[in-house]
Coordinates of C-alpha atoms in Angstrom, one line a residue:
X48 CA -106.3 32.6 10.2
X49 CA -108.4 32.0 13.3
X50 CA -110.1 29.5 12.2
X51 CA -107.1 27.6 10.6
X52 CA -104.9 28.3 14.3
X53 CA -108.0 26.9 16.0
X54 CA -108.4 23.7 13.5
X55 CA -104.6 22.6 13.9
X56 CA -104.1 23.5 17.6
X57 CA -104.3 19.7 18.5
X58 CA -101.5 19.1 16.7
X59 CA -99.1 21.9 18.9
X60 CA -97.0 20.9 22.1
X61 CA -99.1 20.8 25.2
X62 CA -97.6 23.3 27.8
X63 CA -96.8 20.4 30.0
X64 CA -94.3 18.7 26.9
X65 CA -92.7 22.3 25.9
X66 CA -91.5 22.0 30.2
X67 CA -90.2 18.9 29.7
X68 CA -88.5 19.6 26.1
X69 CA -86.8 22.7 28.1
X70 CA -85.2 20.6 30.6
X71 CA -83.9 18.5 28.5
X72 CA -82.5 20.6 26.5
X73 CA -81.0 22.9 29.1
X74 CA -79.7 19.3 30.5
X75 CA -77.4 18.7 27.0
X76 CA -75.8 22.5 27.4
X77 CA -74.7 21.9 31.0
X78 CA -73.5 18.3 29.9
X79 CA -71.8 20.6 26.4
X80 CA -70.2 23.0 28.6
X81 CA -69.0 20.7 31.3
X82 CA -66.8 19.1 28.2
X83 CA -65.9 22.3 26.9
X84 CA -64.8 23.9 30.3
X85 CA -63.8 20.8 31.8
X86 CA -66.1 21.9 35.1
X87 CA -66.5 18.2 37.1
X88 CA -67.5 19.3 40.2
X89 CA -70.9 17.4 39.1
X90 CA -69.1 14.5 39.7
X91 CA -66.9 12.2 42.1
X92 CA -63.4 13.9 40.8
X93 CA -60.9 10.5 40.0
X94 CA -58.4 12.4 38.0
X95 CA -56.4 16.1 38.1
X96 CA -55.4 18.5 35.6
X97 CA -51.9 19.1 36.3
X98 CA -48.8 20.1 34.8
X99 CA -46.2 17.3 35.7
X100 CA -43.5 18.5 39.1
X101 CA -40.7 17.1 40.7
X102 CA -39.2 15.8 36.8
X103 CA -36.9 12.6 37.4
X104 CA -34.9 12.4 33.9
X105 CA -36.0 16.4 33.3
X106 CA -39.5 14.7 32.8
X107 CA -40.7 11.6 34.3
X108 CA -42.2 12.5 37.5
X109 CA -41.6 9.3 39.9
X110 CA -43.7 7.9 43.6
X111 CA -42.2 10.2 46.1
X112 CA -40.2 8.4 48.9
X113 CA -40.0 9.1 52.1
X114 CA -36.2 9.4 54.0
X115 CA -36.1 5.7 55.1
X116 CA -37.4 4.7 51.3
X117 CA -34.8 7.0 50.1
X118 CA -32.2 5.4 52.1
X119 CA -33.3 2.4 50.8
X120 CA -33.6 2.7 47.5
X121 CA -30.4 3.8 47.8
X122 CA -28.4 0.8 48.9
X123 CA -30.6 -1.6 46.6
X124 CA -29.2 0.8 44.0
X125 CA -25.8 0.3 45.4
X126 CA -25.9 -3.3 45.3
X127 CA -27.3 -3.9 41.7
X128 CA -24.8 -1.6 40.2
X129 CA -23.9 -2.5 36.8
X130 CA -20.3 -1.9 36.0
X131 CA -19.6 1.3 34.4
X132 CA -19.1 1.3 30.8
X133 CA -17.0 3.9 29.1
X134 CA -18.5 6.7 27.1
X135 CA -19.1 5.9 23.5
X136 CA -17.0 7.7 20.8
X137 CA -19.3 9.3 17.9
X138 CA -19.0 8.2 15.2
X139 CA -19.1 4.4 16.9
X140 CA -18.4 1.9 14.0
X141 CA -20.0 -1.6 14.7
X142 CA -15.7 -2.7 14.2
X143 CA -15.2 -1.3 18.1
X144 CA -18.1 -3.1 19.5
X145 CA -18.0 -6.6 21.4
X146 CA -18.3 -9.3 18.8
X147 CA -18.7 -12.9 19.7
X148 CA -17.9 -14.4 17.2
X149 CA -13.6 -13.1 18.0
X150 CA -14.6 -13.7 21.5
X151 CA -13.4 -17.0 23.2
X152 CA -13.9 -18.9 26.6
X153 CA -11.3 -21.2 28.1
X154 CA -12.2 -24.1 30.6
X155 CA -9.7 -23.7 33.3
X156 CA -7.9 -27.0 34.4
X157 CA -7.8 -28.6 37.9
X158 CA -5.2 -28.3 40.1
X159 CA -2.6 -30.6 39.6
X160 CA -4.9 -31.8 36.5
X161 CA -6.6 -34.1 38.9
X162 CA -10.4 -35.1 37.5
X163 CA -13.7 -33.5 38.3
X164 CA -16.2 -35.1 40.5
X165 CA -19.7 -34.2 41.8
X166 CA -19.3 -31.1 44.0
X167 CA -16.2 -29.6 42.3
X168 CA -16.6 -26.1 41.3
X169 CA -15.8 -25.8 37.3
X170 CA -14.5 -22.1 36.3
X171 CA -14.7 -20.9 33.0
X172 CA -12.6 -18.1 31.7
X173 CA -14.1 -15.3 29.0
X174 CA -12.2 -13.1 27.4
X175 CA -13.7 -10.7 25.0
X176 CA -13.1 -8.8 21.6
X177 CA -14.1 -6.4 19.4
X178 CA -15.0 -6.9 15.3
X179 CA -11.6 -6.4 14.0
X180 CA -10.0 -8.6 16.6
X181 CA -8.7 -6.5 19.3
X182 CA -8.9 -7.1 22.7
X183 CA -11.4 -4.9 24.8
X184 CA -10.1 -2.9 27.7
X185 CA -13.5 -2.8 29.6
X186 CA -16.5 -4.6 30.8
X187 CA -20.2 -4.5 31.2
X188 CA -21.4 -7.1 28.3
X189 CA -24.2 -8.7 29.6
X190 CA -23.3 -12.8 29.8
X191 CA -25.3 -15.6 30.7
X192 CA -23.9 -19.1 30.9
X193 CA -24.8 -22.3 31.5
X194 CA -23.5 -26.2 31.3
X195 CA -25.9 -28.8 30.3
X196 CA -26.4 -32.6 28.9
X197 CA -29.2 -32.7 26.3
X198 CA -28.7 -36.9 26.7
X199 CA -29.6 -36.5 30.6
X200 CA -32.0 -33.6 30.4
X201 CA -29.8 -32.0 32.9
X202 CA -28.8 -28.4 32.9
X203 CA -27.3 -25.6 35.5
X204 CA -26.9 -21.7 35.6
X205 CA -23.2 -20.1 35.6
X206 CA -22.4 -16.8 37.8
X207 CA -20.3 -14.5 35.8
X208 CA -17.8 -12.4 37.4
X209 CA -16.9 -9.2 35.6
X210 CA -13.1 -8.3 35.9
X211 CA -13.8 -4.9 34.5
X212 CA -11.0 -5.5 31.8
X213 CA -12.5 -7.3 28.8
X214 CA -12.2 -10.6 31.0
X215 CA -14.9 -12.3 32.7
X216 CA -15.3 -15.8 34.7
X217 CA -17.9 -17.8 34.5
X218 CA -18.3 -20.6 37.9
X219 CA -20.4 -23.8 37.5
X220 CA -21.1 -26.5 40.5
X221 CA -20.7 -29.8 39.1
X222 CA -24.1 -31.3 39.7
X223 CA -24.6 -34.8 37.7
X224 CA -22.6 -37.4 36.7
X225 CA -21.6 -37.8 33.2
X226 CA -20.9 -35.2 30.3
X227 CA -21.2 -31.2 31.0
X228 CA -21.3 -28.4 28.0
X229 CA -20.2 -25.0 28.9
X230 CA -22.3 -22.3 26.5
X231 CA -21.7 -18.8 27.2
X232 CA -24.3 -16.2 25.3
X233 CA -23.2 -12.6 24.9
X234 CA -26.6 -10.8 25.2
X235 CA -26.0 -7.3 24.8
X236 CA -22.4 -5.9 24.5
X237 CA -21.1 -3.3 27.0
X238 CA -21.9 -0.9 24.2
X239 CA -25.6 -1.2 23.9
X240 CA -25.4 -1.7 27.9
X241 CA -24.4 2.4 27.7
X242 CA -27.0 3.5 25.1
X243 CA -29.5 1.6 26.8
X244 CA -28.9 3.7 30.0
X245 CA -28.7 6.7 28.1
X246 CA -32.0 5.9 26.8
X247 CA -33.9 4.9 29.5
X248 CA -32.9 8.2 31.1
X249 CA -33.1 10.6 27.9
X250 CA -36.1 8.5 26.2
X251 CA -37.9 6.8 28.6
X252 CA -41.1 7.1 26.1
X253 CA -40.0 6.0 23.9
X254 CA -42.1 3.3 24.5
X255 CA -45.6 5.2 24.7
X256 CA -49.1 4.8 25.5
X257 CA -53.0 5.7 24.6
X258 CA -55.9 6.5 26.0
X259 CA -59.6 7.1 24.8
X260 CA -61.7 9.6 26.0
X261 CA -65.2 9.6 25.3
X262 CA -68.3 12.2 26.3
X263 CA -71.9 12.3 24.6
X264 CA -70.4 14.9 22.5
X265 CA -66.9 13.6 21.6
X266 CA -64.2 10.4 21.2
X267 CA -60.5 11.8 21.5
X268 CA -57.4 9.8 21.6
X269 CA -54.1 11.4 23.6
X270 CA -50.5 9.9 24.6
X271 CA -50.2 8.8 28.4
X272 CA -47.1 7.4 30.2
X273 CA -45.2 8.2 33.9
X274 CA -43.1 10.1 31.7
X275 CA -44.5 12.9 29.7
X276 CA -42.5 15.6 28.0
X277 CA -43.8 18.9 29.0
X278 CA -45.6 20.8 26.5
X279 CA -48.1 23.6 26.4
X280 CA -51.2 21.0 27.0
X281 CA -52.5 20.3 29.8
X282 CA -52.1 17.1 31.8
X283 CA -54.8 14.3 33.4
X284 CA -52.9 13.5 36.3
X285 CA -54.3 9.7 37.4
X286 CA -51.7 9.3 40.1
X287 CA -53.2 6.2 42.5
X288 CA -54.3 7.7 45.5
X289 CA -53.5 4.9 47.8
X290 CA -50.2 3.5 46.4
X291 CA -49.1 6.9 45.3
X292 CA -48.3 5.3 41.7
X293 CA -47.9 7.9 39.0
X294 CA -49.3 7.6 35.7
X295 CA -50.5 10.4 33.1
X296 CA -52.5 11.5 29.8
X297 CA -52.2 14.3 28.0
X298 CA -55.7 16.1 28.4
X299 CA -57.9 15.8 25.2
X300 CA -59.3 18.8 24.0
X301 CA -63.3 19.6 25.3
X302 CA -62.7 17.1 27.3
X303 CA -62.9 16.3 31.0
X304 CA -60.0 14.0 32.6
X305 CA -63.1 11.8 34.1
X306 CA -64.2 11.0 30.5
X307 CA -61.0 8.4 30.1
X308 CA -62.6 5.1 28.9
X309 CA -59.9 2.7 27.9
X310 CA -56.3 2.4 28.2
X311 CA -53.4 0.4 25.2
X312 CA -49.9 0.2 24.0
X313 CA -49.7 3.4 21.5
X314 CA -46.5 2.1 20.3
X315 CA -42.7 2.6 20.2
X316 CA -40.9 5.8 19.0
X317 CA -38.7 5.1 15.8
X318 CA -36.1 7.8 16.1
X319 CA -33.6 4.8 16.7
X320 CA -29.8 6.6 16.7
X321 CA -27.4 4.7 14.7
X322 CA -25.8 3.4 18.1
X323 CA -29.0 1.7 18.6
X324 CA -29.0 0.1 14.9
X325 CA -25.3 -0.9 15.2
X326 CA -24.8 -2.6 18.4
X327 CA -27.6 -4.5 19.5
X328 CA -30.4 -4.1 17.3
X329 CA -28.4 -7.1 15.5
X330 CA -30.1 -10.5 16.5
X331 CA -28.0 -12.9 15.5
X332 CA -24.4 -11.3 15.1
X333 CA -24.0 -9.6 18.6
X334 CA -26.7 -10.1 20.0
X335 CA -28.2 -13.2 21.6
X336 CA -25.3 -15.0 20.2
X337 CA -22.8 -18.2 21.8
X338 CA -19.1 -17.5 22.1
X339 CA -16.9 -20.5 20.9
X340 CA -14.6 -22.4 23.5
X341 CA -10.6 -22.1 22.2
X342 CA -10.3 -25.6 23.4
X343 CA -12.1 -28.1 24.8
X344 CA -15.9 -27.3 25.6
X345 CA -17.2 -30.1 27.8
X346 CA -15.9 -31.9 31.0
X347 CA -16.7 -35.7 32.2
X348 CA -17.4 -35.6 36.1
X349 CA -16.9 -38.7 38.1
X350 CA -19.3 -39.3 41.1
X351 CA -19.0 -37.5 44.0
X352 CA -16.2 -38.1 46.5
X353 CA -16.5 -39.7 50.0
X354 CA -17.1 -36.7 52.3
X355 CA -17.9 -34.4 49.4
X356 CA -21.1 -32.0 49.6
X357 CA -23.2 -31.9 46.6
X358 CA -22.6 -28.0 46.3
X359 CA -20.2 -26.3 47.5
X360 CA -19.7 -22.9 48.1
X361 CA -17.3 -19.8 48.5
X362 CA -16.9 -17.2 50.5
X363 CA -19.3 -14.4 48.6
X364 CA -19.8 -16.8 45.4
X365 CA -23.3 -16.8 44.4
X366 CA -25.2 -20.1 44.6
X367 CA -27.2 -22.1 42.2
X368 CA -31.3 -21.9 43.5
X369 CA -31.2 -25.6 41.6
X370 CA -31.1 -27.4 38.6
X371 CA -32.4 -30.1 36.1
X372 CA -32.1 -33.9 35.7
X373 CA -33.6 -35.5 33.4
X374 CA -36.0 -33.2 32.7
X375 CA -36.6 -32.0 36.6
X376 CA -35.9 -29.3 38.7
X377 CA -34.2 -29.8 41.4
X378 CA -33.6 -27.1 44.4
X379 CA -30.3 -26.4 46.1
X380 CA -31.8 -24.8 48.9
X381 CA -32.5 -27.5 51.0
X382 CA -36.3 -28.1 50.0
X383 CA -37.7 -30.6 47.9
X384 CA -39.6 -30.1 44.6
X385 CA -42.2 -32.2 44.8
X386 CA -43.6 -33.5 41.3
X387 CA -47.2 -33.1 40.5
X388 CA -47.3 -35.0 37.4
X389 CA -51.4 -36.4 37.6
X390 CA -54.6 -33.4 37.5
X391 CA -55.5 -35.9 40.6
X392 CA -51.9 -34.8 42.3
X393 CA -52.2 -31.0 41.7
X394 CA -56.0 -31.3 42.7
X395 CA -55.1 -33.0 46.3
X396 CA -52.8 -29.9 46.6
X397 CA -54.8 -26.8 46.0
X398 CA -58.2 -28.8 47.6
X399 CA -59.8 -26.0 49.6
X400 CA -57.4 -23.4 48.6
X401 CA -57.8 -19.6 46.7
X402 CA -55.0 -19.0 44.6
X403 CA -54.6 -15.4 43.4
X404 CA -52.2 -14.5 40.6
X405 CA -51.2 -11.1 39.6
X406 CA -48.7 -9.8 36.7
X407 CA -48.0 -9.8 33.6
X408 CA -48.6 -12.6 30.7
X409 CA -45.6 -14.7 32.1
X410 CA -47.8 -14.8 35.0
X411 CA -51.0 -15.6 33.0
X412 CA -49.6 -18.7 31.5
X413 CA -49.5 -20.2 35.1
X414 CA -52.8 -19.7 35.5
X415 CA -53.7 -21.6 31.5
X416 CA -51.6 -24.0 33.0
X417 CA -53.9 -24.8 36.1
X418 CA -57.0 -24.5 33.7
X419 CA -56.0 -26.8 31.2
X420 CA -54.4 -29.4 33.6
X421 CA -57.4 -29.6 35.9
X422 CA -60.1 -30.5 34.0
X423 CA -62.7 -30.3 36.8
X424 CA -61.2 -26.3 37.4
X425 CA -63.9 -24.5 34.8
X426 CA -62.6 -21.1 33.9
X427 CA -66.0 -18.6 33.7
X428 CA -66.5 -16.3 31.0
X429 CA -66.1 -13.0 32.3
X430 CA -66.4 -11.8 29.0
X431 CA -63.1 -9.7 29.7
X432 CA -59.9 -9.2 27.7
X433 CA -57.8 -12.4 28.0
X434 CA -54.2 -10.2 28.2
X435 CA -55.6 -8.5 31.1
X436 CA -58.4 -10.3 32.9
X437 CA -59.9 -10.8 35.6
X438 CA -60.1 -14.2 34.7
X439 CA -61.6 -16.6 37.0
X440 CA -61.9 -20.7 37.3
X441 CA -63.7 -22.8 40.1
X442 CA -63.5 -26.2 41.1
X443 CA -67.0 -26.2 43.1
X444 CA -66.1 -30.0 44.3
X445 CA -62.9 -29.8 45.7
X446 CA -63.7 -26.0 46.5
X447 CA -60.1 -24.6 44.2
X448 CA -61.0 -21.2 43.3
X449 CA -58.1 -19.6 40.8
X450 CA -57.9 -16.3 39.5
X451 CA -55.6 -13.7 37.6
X452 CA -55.3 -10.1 37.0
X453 CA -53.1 -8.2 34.9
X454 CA -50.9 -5.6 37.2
X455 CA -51.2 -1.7 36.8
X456 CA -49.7 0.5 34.2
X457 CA -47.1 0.3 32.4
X458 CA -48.8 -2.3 30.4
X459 CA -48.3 -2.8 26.9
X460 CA -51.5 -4.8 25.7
X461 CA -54.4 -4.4 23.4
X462 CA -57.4 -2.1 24.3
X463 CA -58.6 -2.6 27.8
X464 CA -60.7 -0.6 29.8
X465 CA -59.1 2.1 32.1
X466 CA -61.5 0.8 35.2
X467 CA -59.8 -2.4 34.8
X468 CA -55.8 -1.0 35.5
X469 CA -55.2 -2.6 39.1
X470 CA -52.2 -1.7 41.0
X471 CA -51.1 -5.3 42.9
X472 CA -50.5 -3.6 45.9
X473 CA -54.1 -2.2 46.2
X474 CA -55.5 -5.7 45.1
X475 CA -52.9 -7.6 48.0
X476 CA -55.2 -4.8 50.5
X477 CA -58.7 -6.7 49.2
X478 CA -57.2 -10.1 50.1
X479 CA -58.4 -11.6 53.4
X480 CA -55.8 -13.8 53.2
X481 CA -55.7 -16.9 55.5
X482 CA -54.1 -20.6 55.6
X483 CA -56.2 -21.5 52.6
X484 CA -55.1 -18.1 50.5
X485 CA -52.2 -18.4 48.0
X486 CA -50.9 -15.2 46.8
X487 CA -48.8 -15.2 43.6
X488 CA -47.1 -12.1 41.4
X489 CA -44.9 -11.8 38.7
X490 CA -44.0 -7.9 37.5
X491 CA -41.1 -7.4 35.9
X492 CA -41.5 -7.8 31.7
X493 CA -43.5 -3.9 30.9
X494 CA -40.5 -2.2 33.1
X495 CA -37.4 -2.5 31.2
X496 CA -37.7 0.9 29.3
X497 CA -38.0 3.0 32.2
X498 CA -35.0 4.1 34.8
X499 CA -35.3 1.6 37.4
X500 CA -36.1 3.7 40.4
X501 CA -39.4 3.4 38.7
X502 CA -39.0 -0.5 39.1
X503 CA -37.9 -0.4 43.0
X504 CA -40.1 1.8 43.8
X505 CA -43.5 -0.5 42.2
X506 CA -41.5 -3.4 44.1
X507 CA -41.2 -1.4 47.6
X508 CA -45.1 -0.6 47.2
X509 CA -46.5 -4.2 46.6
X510 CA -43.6 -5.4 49.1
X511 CA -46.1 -2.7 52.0
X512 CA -48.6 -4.5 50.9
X513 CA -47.5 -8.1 51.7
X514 CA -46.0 -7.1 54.9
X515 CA -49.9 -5.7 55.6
X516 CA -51.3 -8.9 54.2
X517 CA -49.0 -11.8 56.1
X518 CA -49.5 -9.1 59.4
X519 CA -53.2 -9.6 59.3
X520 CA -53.3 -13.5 57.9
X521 CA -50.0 -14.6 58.8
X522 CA -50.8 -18.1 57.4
X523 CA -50.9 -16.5 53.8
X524 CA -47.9 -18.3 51.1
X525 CA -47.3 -15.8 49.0
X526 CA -45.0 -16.3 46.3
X527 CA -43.2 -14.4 43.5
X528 CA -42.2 -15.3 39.8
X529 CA -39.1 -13.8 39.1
X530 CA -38.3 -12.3 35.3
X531 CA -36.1 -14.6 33.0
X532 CA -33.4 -13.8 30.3
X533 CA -34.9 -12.9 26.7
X534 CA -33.4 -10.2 25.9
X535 CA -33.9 -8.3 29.6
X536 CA -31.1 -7.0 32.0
X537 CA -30.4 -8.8 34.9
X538 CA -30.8 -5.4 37.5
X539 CA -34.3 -5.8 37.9
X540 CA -33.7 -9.5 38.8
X541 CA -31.2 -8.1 41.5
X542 CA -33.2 -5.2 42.4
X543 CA -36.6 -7.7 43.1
X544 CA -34.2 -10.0 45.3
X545 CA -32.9 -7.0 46.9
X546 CA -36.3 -5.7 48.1
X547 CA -37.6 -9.0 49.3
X548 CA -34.8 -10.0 50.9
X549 CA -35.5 -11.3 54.5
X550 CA -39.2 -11.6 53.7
X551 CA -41.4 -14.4 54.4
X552 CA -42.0 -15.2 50.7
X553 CA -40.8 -17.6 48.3
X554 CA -39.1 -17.1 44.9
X555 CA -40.0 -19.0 41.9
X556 CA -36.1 -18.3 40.5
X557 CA -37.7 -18.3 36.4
X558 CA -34.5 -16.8 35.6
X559 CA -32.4 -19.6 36.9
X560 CA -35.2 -22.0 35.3
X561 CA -35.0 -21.0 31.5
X562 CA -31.1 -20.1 31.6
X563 CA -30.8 -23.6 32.7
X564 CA -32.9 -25.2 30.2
X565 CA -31.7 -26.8 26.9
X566 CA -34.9 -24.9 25.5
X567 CA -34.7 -20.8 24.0
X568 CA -34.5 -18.7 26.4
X569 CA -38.1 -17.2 25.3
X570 CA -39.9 -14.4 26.9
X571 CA -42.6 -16.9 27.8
X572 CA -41.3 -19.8 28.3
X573 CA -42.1 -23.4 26.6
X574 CA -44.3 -25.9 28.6
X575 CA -41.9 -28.3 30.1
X576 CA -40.3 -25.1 31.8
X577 CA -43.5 -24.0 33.3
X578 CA -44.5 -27.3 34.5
X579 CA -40.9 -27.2 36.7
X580 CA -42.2 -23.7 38.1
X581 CA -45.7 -24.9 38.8
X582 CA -43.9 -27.9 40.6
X583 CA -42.0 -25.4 42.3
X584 CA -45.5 -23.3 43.5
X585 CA -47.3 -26.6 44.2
X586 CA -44.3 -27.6 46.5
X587 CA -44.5 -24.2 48.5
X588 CA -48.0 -24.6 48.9
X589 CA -48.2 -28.7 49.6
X590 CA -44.5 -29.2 51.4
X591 CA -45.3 -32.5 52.1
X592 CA -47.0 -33.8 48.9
X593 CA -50.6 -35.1 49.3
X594 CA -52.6 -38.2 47.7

């Protein structure tokens, strides 16, 4: 035995290799049990485990305000208030709900039954009803309306008035001379306008999110949103801590809260009520749908009178932002839309200029406008996911450097890594900013699940932001992309106006831009549309058109 231990000794571990072996292997238990236990004090700590507090909706846990923010949240609240809708009866038959098809709109006559003429203001008068032909009693249907001339490429946005009674007016300036079509689209009825409320405060989500979480050891997969129904697990709380905005993950099992790798859209609950199925789940029948005229449905306007402004407007009326002819849009706001309709044009603008854009995909197509219209701007290969970005294009000879970056959670998109989730406001904080620095943000179409606090408070945090970037670079133009129709509620339209109001920015009016278009009223628009908006950005950034 000797002699056989003595012959085969050069084959054992040298002392010096059985160390090293120890370490390592001590190394993988600590790395083991920091999974198990969830101990991170071995690392910079990015994420809490927390049970969610301070439950808006019994469990969505909003961005605490302070009494000022309160206050103001507050009025904004007060002046987007949607009518009230009454209570739905249960059972609700689909025969009690607003149906378009019984529902008519009546042009109103002139005065005297004199003619119209460029200026005039045309009024339009709705009157609603249910399936089996009844009158309804109350309001709330979401309207749009709009009067148009496919022959002229001209086309105008309505303001409805709700009367609160089943009757609604809808007020057009007369803008062009020739033929004008009234269309008026029911949207949602008042019905679905109630269980949507009661399901953005009871299921807020319902629209839900994932997260990855990944050690040496493991891969697990939980459910992360700002609202997370409390359970016995605990909760990754991954709260921002310089904008305050919430966001959380339930904690995998054996795992740490600083093992979260990637962030995606999980999905949407389908415990849909029968209210849900009935009155506006319906494309086609009550929902997206025109209401027929009971008489005439067009007007012929003369040219404007001697004396008479273009536009003219009452005491408290809401005013068009503009309008098309003949394919263009126009503004009403005493500006001129200047058209940038050569690469050569649009490249004499943005000479010398950063543009940064931030938001959603409505934002995004801006920026695969600029790329594809420029063909000196060459886009790098980041090698990062197109939904979210960055993305980044540089025109090295005429110095136009363009970029784009998805905003923060909420984000429903494809598999994206969680290092990647930028808030706007914290990006607007990295901006130097400057006379050659254009700053441009869109947020509005990942928000319309959740109670709209959450909105105005995202809004009010970016809105910081901008008042921090145009105090240190005053020269900055920063602009903002409003939402357009689809299928979304007009309140987060109001409450974005409301925010901004009296700020030095400028509003891209979308919403005003595809309601106005003889084109569908898509969630991203068609190209002519977004040619009109990037006329409308070029113009705030180049007033006075160059080359």
């Amino acid at each position: 035995m000797k002699f056989l231990l003595y012959k085969h000794s050069t084959c054992l571990p040298k002392p010096g290799y059985i160390f090293v072996f120890l370490i390592v292997f001590v190394l993988i238990l600590i790395i083991y049990i920091v999974d198990i236990l969830d101990v991170s004090f071995f690392f910079i700590i990015s994420a809490t485990v927390t049970q969610p507090a301070d439950m808006y909706s019994n469990f969505c846990k909003l961005k605490p305000l302070s009494p000022e923010e309160a206050l103001e949240e507050h009025l904004v609240l007060e002046s987007i208030a949607w009518p009230k809708t009454p209570p739905l009866p249960s059972p609700l038959s689909l025969n009690n709900t607003s149906d378009p098809a019984h529902s008519t709109f009546t042009i109103l006559p002139r005065k005297r039954g004199e003619q119209w003429y460029i200026g005039d203001k045309l009024e339009v008068m709705i009157k609603m009803y249910d399936f089996q032909g009844y009158p309804k009693k109350s309001g709330g249907d979401v309207l749009l309306a709009r009067l148009h001339n496919l022959t002229l490429g001209a086309g105008a946005a309505g303001h409805i008035t709700d009367y609160l009674n089943g009757t609604y007016s809808a007020v057009f300036s007369l803008l062009w001379e020739g033929s004008a079509q009234v269309q008026v689209i029911l949207v949602h009825p008042s019905e679905a306008v109630t269980e949507l409320r009661r399901m953005n405060k009871e299921e807020p989500d319902r629209i839900f999110f994932k997260s990855q979480f990944r050690s040496s050891l493991f891969t697990r997969t939980t459910t992360c949103n700002v609202c997370l129904r409390p359970t016995e697990q605990p909760v990754c709380n991954y709260t921002d801590l310089h904008t305050g905005e919430p966001w959380f993950c339930y904690k995998p099992t054996n795992l740490s809260c600083n093992a979260r790798i990637s962030n995606y859209n999980g999905g949407y609950k389908k415990n849909l009520t029968t209210m849900e199925k009935c009155s506006f789940q319906i494309l086609g029948v009550n929902m997206k749908v025109s209401i027929p005229a009971s008489g005439p449905a067009s007007v012929t306007i003369l040219p404007k009178q001697k004396g008479q402004s273009e536009v003219s407007s009452s005491s408290g009326e809401s005013k068009p932002s503009g309008y098309y002819y003949q394919g263009v849009w126009r503004a009403l706001d005493g500006s001129t839309v200047q058209q940038f309709n050569t690469s050569s044009a649009i490249t004499q603008c943005l000479k010398g200029k950063v543009v940064h854009m931030y938001g959603d995909s409505t934002m995004r197509q801006w920026f695969e406008y600029l790329n594809a219209s420029l063909p000196d701007l060459k886009e790098f290969n980041l090698h990062s996911p197109k939904s979210i970005g960055p993305l980044m294009a540089l025109d090295y000879a005429n110095n136009i450097f363009v970029t784009h970056r998805a905003h923060g959670p909420p984000l429903r998109t494809v598999n994206v890594p969680s290092m990647e989730l930028h808030y706007i406001a914290n990006e607007l904080d990295n901006v130097v900013g400057g006379s050659n620095t254009v700053v441009v943000f869109g947020i509005w179409a990942h928000f319309d699940n959740f109670p709209i606090e959450f909105y105005i408070r995202r809004l009010m945090s970016i809105r910081r932001a901008v008042v921090r970037l145009l105090s240190r670079a005053p020269g900055t133009v920063v602009v903002i992309r409003t939402g357009n129709p689809n299928l979304l509620h007009p309140l987060r339209l109001k409450a974005l106006r409301a925010v901004f109001k009296g700020f030095n920015v400028h509003l891209v009016d979308a919403w005003e831009m595809v309601l106005a278009h003889h084109l569908p009223h898509n969630m991203h628009p068609q190209p002519p549309i977004i040619k009109n908006m990037i006329n409308v950005l070029l113009s705030y950034i180049c007033p006075q058109k160059v080359g």
